[in-house]
Coordinates of C-alpha atoms in Angstrom, one line a residue:
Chain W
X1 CA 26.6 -52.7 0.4
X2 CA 23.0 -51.6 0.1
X3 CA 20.4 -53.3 -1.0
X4 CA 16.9 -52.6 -2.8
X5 CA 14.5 -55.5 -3.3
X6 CA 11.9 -55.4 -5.8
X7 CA 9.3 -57.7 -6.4
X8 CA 9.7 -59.3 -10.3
X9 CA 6.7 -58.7 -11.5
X10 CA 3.5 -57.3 -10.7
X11 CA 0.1 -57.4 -12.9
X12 CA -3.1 -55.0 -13.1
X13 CA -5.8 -54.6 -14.9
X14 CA -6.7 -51.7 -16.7
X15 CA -7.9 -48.9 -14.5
X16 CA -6.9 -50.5 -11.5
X17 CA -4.0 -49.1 -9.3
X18 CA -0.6 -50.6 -9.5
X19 CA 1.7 -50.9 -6.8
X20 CA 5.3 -51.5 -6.9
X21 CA 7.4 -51.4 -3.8
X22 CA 11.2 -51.0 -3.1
X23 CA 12.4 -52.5 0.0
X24 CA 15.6 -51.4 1.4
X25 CA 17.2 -51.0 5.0
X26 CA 15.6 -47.4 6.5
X27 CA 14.9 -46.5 3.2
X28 CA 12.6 -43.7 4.1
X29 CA 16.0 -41.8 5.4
X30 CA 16.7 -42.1 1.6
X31 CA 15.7 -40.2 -1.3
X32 CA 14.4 -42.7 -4.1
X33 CA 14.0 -42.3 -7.4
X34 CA 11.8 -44.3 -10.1
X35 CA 12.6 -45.2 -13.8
X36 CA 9.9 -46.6 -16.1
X37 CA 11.8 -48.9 -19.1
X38 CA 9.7 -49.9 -22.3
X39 CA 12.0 -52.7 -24.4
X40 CA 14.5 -51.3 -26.5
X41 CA 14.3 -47.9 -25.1
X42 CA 16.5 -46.4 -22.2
X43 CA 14.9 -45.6 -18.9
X44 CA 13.1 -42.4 -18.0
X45 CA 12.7 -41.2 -14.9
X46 CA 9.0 -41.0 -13.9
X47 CA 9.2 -39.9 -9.8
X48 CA 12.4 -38.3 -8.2
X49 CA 13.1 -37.5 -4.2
X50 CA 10.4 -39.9 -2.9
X51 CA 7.1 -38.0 -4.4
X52 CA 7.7 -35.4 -7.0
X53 CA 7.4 -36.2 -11.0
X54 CA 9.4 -34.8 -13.9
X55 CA 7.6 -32.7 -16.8
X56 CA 5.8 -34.3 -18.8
X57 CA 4.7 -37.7 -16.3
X58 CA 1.4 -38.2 -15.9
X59 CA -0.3 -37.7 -12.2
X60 CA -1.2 -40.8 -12.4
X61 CA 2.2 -41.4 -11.3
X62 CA 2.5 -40.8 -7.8
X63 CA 5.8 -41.9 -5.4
X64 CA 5.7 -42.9 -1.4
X65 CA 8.6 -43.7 1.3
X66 CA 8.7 -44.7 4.8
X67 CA 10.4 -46.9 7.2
X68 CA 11.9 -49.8 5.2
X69 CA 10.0 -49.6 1.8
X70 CA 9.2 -47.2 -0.7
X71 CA 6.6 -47.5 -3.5
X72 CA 5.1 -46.0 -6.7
X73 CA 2.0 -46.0 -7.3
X74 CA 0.4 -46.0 -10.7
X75 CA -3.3 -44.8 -11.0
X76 CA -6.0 -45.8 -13.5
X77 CA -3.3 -47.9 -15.7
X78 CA -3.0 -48.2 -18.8
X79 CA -1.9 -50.2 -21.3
X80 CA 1.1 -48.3 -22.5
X81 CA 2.1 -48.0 -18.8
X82 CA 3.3 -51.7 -18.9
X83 CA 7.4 -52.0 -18.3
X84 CA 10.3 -52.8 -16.5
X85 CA 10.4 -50.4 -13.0
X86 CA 13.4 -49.8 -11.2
X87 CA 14.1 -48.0 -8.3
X88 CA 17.2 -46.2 -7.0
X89 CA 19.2 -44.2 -4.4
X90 CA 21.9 -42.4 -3.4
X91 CA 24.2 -44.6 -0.7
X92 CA 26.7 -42.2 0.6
X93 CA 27.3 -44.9 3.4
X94 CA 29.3 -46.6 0.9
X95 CA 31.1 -46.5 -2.2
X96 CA 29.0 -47.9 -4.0
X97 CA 27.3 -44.6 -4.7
X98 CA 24.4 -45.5 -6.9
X99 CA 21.7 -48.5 -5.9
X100 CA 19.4 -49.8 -8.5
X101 CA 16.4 -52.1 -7.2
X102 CA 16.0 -55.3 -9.4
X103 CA 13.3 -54.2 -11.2
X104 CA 9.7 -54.8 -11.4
X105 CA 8.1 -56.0 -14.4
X106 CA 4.0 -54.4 -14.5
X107 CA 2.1 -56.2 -16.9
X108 CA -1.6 -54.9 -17.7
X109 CA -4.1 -57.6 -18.4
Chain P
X1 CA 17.5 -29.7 -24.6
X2 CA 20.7 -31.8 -22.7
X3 CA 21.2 -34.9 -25.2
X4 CA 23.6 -37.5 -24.8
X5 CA 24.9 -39.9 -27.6
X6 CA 26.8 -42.8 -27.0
X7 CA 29.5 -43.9 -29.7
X8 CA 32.1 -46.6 -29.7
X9 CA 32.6 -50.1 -31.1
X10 CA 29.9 -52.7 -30.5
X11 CA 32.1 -55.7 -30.4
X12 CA 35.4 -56.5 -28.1
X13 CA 37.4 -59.2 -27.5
X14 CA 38.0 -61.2 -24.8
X15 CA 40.7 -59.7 -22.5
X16 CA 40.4 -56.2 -24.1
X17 CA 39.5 -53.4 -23.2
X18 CA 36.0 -51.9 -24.1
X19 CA 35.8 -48.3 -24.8
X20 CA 33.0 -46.0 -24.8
X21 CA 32.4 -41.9 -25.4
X22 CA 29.6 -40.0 -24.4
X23 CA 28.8 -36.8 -26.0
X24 CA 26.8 -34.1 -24.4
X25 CA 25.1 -31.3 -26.6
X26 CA 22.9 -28.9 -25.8
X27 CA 24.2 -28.3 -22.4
X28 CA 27.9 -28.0 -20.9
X29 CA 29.6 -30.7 -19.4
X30 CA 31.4 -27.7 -17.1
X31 CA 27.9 -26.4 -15.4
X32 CA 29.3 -28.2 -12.5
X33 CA 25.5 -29.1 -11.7
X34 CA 25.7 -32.2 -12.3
X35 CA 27.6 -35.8 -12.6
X36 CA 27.9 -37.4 -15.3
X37 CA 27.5 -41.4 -15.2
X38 CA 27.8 -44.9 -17.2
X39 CA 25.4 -47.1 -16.4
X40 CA 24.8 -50.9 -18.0
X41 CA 22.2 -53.5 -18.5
X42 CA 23.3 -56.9 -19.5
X43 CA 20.6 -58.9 -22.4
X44 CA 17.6 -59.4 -20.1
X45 CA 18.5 -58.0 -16.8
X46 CA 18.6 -55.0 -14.5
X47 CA 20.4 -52.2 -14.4
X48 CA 24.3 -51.6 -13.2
X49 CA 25.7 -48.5 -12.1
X50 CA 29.0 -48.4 -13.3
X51 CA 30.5 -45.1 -12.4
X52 CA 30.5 -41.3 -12.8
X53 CA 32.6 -38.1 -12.9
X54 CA 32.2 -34.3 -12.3
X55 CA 33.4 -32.0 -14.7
X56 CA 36.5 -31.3 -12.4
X57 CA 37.3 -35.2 -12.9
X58 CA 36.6 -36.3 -9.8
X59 CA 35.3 -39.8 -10.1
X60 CA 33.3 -42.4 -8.0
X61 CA 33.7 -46.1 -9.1
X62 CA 31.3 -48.6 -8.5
X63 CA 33.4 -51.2 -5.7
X64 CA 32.8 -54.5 -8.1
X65 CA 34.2 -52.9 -11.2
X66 CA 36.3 -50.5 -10.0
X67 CA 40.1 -51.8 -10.4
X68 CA 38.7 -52.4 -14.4
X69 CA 36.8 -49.2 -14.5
X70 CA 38.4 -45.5 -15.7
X71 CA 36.1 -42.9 -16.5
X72 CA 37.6 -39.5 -18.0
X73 CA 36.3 -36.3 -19.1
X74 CA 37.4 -33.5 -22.1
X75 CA 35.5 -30.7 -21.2
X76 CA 36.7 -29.4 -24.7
X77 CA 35.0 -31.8 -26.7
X78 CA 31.9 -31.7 -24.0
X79 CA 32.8 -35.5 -23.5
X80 CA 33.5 -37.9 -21.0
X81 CA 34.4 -41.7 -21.3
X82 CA 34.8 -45.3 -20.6
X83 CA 37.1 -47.7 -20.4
X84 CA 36.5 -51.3 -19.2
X85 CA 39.4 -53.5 -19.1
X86 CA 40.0 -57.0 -19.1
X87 CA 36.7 -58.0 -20.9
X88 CA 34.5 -61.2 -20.6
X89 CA 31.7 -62.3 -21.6
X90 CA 30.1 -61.4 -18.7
X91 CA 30.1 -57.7 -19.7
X92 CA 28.4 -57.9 -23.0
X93 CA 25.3 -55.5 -22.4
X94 CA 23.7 -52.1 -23.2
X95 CA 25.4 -49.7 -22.0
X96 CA 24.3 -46.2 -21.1
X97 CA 25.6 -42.6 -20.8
X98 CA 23.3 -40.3 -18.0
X99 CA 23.2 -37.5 -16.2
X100 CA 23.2 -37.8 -12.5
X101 CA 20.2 -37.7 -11.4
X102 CA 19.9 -39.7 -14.6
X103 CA 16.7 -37.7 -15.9
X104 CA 18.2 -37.7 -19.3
X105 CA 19.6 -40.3 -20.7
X106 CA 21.7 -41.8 -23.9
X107 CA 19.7 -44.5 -26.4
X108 CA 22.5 -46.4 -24.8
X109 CA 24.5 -48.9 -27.2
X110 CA 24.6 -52.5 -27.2
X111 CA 28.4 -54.2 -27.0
X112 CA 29.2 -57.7 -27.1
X113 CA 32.5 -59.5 -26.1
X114 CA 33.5 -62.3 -28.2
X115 CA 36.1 -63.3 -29.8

């Protein structure tokens, strides 16, 4: 089955750039999708298809893929930015339909 | 706007089987646009697709649930739902309704197994 491979954490300070990569087998033939997860609250889908961002996300947000890793990028962070990240795609190589990454856990200093 | 609103019981047995209903408003489940999924997160870790289903009820399973796994759908109701057989602890968790390509999403609802 396919698999994503996140790192577990990840820490930035404020008004830095944060970087969060998704490592999978030729995932650049992929499309991959980004979810942002504050505690308690369900996920929300911040970049879709690689690069392109759902009303209502911030530019800031920002979504790359090539070769064997894909990554989102978060510009000029801020506080409230810090959460779980997950990444996902669409294996139709398998049955296993859906892929979630690990997830990523940004922490702003 | 599409909402989704989990309901069921929050505690199961051991050995039972969990069930969960998903209710869509706002939106028709019919549209045939989209699929509609069940996703979990055990306390403290990542996410877990479990399944989904198109209006027309044709399903995909993830492989490591799949003989415990049956999603169905009432398109009169707007609905679709879960059943998890078999129970352990091991599936206590959150557990989420979505819409493929999951940008909207239930508040999920948390269900424990124990007896």
């Amino acid at each position: 089955s396919y698999v994503l491979t996140q790192p577990p954490s990840v820490s930035v300070a404020p008004g830095q750039t944060a970087r969060i990569t998704c490592g999978g087998n030729n995932i650049g033939s992929k499309s991959v999708h980004w979810y942002q997860q504050k505690p308690g609250q369900a996920p929300v889908l911040v970049v879709y298809d690689d690069s392109d961002r759902p009303s209502g996300i911030p530019e800031r947000f920002s979504g790359s893929n090539s070769g064997n890793t894909a990554t989102l990028t978060i510009s000029r962070v801020e506080a409230g930015d810090e959460a779980d990240y997950y990444c996902q795609v669409w294996d139709s190589s398998s049955d296993h339909r859906v892929v979630f990454g690990g997830g990523t856990k940004l922490t702003v200093l | 706007q599409v909402q989704l609103q989990e309901s069921g019981p929050g505690l199961v047995k051991p050995s039972q089987t969990l069930s969960l209903t998903c209710t869509v408003s706002g939106g028709s489940i019919s549209s045939g646009d989209y699929y509609w999924s069940w996703i979990r997160q055990p306390p403290g870790k990542g996410l877990e697709w479990i399944g989904y289903i198109y209006y027309s009820g044709s399903t995909y399973y993830n492989p490591s649930l799949k003989s415990r796994v049956t999603i169905s759908v009432d398109t009169s109701k707007n609905q679709f739902s879960l059943k998890l057989s078999s129970v352990t602890a091991a599936d206590t968790a959150v557990y989420y309704c979505a819409r493929e390509p999951f940008d909207i999403w239930g508040q999920g609802t948390m269900v424990t197994v124990s007896s």
